[in-house]
């Protein structure tokens, strides 16, 4: 493999890069990564959670599954998933953010983000980090897609619909490989991940030619 | 409550209207209704399925839940849900009738890329504990109502959307906007 870029992304910051069709993005972490992609040549064509779930006919995607755009085009394929067997990536959550943490605190619901009420909350989160990650492409905040939440294992009771966060994460960093099916701009947020045992950690984003 | 406006919407047709803060939007149907809402003062603030799921910590919208915007603000509250016990509303799917919905939303200048995902009222997906999603249309034998109270001034839009694989058979639906009377206990 020929590595074209390989970067560490500190906790609670964003990262973004263009990548070409056929290249592979490897994201390595032990805490949550909020991830999204857009068509490099039409930045209004964005990753879409709903299309992705309906095309794959499943709530949770893994190796062999495809990330779809709102315009029904395949954007990326998961070609390797080391989280498989540990947990599932999430397609229910939007992004955490400064306003979201503030509202949770105001409503006394911080325990829905982490275990305990007395932990300082961040002033920004994945929404702001993805805005940063996509800054070269000027995506308005309201059109930052709801992401694929990599390594965010969520408990879902599909009978009642109840959603609960969990602290289930990889014990040591693992990776997921995504092959680009079109030329893309990709962005990732190293989530502050208040539910992880040691909170959000730095992540690694590598692009390579297979 | 006083009826401000009432419309019958035929299958494959859409509807859009202003709903003021405090008013109640009643949707009475037996087929799938794809529903969107926008802040009237700034339609770039829109009802968002992910924010709504996580604010309520539930995949299926039901009585007592609130609808949230992408910008993390409350937009509507579900006051009553006649579909409870019959089936589950959907917050996983995209629009089935995108072109028709864009037509309805043309005053808002919505592009296909920016059309928010809807709340699929009366859609009823079968989602297994392993996460497999299958359409399982389950229209009520007679039309039932869901009541949504506006928490801000809104533009609401919907499609009566009887796609054969994902909806019960097409049937007209009734859309009512109600104004609570002075003296009604504020909810």
JSON list of C-alpha atoms in Angstrom, two decimals, chain A residues 42 44-46 48-51 53-54 57-60 70-71 91-95 97 100 103 107 109 112 127 141-146 156-163, chain B residues 44 46 48 50-51 53-60 66 68 70-74 88 92-95 98 111-117 127-135:
[
{"chain": "A", "resi": 42, "resn": "UNK", "atom": "CA", "xyz": [-20.83, 18.67, -5.89]},
{"chain": "A", "resi": 44, "resn": "UNK", "atom": "CA", "xyz": [-24.29, 19.63, -1.89]},
{"chain": "A", "resi": 45, "resn": "UNK", "atom": "CA", "xyz": [-24.28, 15.86, -2.37]},
{"chain": "A", "resi": 46, "resn": "UNK", "atom": "CA", "xyz": [-23.75, 14.56, 1.12]},
{"chain": "A", "resi": 48, "resn": "UNK", "atom": "CA", "xyz": [-27.12, 10.42, 4.32]},
{"chain": "A", "resi": 49, "resn": "UNK", "atom": "CA", "xyz": [-27.93, 8.24, 7.34]},
{"chain": "A", "resi": 50, "resn": "UNK", "atom": "CA", "xyz": [-31.43, 7.40, 6.16]},
{"chain": "A", "resi": 51, "resn": "UNK", "atom": "CA", "xyz": [-30.45, 6.34, 2.63]},
{"chain": "A", "resi": 53, "resn": "UNK", "atom": "CA", "xyz": [-29.93, 2.42, 6.47]},
{"chain": "A", "resi": 54, "resn": "UNK", "atom": "CA", "xyz": [-32.63, 1.82, 3.88]},
{"chain": "A", "resi": 57, "resn": "UNK", "atom": "CA", "xyz": [-31.83, -2.60, 5.09]},
{"chain": "A", "resi": 58, "resn": "UNK", "atom": "CA", "xyz": [-30.17, -2.49, 8.48]},
{"chain": "A", "resi": 59, "resn": "UNK", "atom": "CA", "xyz": [-29.57, -0.24, 11.47]},
{"chain": "A", "resi": 60, "resn": "UNK", "atom": "CA", "xyz": [-25.91, -1.20, 11.80]},
{"chain": "A", "resi": 70, "resn": "UNK", "atom": "CA", "xyz": [-28.92, 11.74, -0.29]},
{"chain": "A", "resi": 71, "resn": "UNK", "atom": "CA", "xyz": [-28.85, 11.49, -4.12]},
{"chain": "A", "resi": 91, "resn": "UNK", "atom": "CA", "xyz": [-26.57, 5.56, 12.65]},
{"chain": "A", "resi": 92, "resn": "UNK", "atom": "CA", "xyz": [-29.08, 7.01, 15.16]},
{"chain": "A", "resi": 93, "resn": "UNK", "atom": "CA", "xyz": [-27.20, 9.85, 16.84]},
{"chain": "A", "resi": 94, "resn": "UNK", "atom": "CA", "xyz": [-26.70, 13.28, 15.35]},
{"chain": "A", "resi": 95, "resn": "UNK", "atom": "CA", "xyz": [-23.67, 15.17, 16.58]},
{"chain": "A", "resi": 97, "resn": "UNK", "atom": "CA", "xyz": [-22.17, 20.06, 20.23]},
{"chain": "A", "resi": 100, "resn": "UNK", "atom": "CA", "xyz": [-26.44, 20.19, 22.93]},
{"chain": "A", "resi": 103, "resn": "UNK", "atom": "CA", "xyz": [-29.24, 21.94, 26.90]},
{"chain": "A", "resi": 107, "resn": "UNK", "atom": "CA", "xyz": [-32.46, 19.92, 31.63]},
{"chain": "A", "resi": 109, "resn": "UNK", "atom": "CA", "xyz": [-29.90, 15.12, 31.60]},
{"chain": "A", "resi": 112, "resn": "UNK", "atom": "CA", "xyz": [-27.47, 10.63, 29.15]},
{"chain": "A", "resi": 127, "resn": "UNK", "atom": "CA", "xyz": [-20.82, 19.33, 15.17]},
{"chain": "A", "resi": 141, "resn": "UNK", "atom": "CA", "xyz": [-23.60, 24.23, 9.79]},
{"chain": "A", "resi": 142, "resn": "UNK", "atom": "CA", "xyz": [-27.20, 23.13, 9.14]},
{"chain": "A", "resi": 143, "resn": "UNK", "atom": "CA", "xyz": [-26.04, 20.97, 6.23]},
{"chain": "A", "resi": 144, "resn": "UNK", "atom": "CA", "xyz": [-23.32, 19.10, 8.07]},
{"chain": "A", "resi": 145, "resn": "UNK", "atom": "CA", "xyz": [-24.73, 15.59, 7.63]},
{"chain": "A", "resi": 146, "resn": "UNK", "atom": "CA", "xyz": [-25.82, 13.50, 10.55]},
{"chain": "A", "resi": 156, "resn": "UNK", "atom": "CA", "xyz": [-31.30, -0.19, 21.09]},
{"chain": "A", "resi": 157, "resn": "UNK", "atom": "CA", "xyz": [-34.41, -2.09, 22.10]},
{"chain": "A", "resi": 158, "resn": "UNK", "atom": "CA", "xyz": [-36.02, -2.44, 18.69]},
{"chain": "A", "resi": 159, "resn": "UNK", "atom": "CA", "xyz": [-39.38, -3.38, 20.26]},
{"chain": "A", "resi": 160, "resn": "UNK", "atom": "CA", "xyz": [-39.76, -0.22, 22.34]},
{"chain": "A", "resi": 161, "resn": "UNK", "atom": "CA", "xyz": [-37.30, 1.86, 20.34]},
{"chain": "A", "resi": 162, "resn": "UNK", "atom": "CA", "xyz": [-35.44, 2.85, 23.48]},
{"chain": "A", "resi": 163, "resn": "UNK", "atom": "CA", "xyz": [-31.90, 4.11, 22.89]},
{"chain": "B", "resi": 44, "resn": "UNK", "atom": "CA", "xyz": [-32.77, 26.67, 7.31]},
{"chain": "B", "resi": 46, "resn": "UNK", "atom": "CA", "xyz": [-35.63, 22.34, 10.13]},
{"chain": "B", "resi": 48, "resn": "UNK", "atom": "CA", "xyz": [-34.25, 16.73, 12.15]},
{"chain": "B", "resi": 50, "resn": "UNK", "atom": "CA", "xyz": [-31.41, 12.34, 14.39]},
{"chain": "B", "resi": 51, "resn": "UNK", "atom": "CA", "xyz": [-31.78, 15.20, 16.88]},
{"chain": "B", "resi": 53, "resn": "UNK", "atom": "CA", "xyz": [-34.36, 10.42, 18.17]},
{"chain": "B", "resi": 54, "resn": "UNK", "atom": "CA", "xyz": [-31.62, 11.36, 20.59]},
{"chain": "B", "resi": 55, "resn": "UNK", "atom": "CA", "xyz": [-33.52, 14.08, 22.43]},
{"chain": "B", "resi": 56, "resn": "UNK", "atom": "CA", "xyz": [-36.25, 11.52, 23.15]},
{"chain": "B", "resi": 57, "resn": "UNK", "atom": "CA", "xyz": [-33.77, 8.62, 23.34]},
{"chain": "B", "resi": 58, "resn": "UNK", "atom": "CA", "xyz": [-36.17, 6.58, 21.24]},
{"chain": "B", "resi": 59, "resn": "UNK", "atom": "CA", "xyz": [-36.36, 5.47, 17.62]},
{"chain": "B", "resi": 60, "resn": "UNK", "atom": "CA", "xyz": [-40.15, 5.61, 17.46]},
{"chain": "B", "resi": 66, "resn": "UNK", "atom": "CA", "xyz": [-40.78, 16.47, 21.16]},
{"chain": "B", "resi": 68, "resn": "UNK", "atom": "CA", "xyz": [-36.28, 18.90, 17.52]},
{"chain": "B", "resi": 70, "resn": "UNK", "atom": "CA", "xyz": [-31.04, 20.45, 13.53]},
{"chain": "B", "resi": 71, "resn": "UNK", "atom": "CA", "xyz": [-30.12, 23.52, 15.61]},
{"chain": "B", "resi": 72, "resn": "UNK", "atom": "CA", "xyz": [-31.16, 21.67, 18.80]},
{"chain": "B", "resi": 73, "resn": "UNK", "atom": "CA", "xyz": [-34.34, 23.63, 19.51]},
{"chain": "B", "resi": 74, "resn": "UNK", "atom": "CA", "xyz": [-37.80, 22.22, 20.26]},
{"chain": "B", "resi": 88, "resn": "UNK", "atom": "CA", "xyz": [-44.90, 2.55, 15.02]},
{"chain": "B", "resi": 92, "resn": "UNK", "atom": "CA", "xyz": [-35.27, 5.92, 9.81]},
{"chain": "B", "resi": 93, "resn": "UNK", "atom": "CA", "xyz": [-36.36, 6.38, 6.19]},
{"chain": "B", "resi": 94, "resn": "UNK", "atom": "CA", "xyz": [-35.94, 9.01, 3.51]},
{"chain": "B", "resi": 95, "resn": "UNK", "atom": "CA", "xyz": [-38.76, 10.48, 1.49]},
{"chain": "B", "resi": 98, "resn": "UNK", "atom": "CA", "xyz": [-39.11, 13.29, -3.17]},
{"chain": "B", "resi": 111, "resn": "UNK", "atom": "CA", "xyz": [-33.06, 21.64, -3.21]},
{"chain": "B", "resi": 112, "resn": "UNK", "atom": "CA", "xyz": [-33.19, 17.87, -3.44]},
{"chain": "B", "resi": 113, "resn": "UNK", "atom": "CA", "xyz": [-29.87, 17.70, -1.59]},
{"chain": "B", "resi": 114, "resn": "UNK", "atom": "CA", "xyz": [-31.20, 19.78, 1.29]},
{"chain": "B", "resi": 115, "resn": "UNK", "atom": "CA", "xyz": [-34.62, 18.19, 1.67]},
{"chain": "B", "resi": 116, "resn": "UNK", "atom": "CA", "xyz": [-34.65, 17.01, 5.29]},
{"chain": "B", "resi": 117, "resn": "UNK", "atom": "CA", "xyz": [-35.63, 13.44, 6.05]},
{"chain": "B", "resi": 127, "resn": "UNK", "atom": "CA", "xyz": [-36.84, -3.77, 12.81]},
{"chain": "B", "resi": 128, "resn": "UNK", "atom": "CA", "xyz": [-35.38, -6.94, 14.29]},
{"chain": "B", "resi": 129, "resn": "UNK", "atom": "CA", "xyz": [-33.20, -6.98, 17.39]},
{"chain": "B", "resi": 130, "resn": "UNK", "atom": "CA", "xyz": [-30.30, -7.70, 15.01]},
{"chain": "B", "resi": 131, "resn": "UNK", "atom": "CA", "xyz": [-31.08, -4.44, 13.22]},
{"chain": "B", "resi": 132, "resn": "UNK", "atom": "CA", "xyz": [-32.61, -5.87, 10.04]},
{"chain": "B", "resi": 133, "resn": "UNK", "atom": "CA", "xyz": [-35.13, -3.43, 8.57]},
{"chain": "B", "resi": 134, "resn": "UNK", "atom": "CA", "xyz": [-38.16, -4.67, 6.63]},
{"chain": "B", "resi": 135, "resn": "UNK", "atom": "CA", "xyz": [-41.19, -2.66, 5.52]}
]
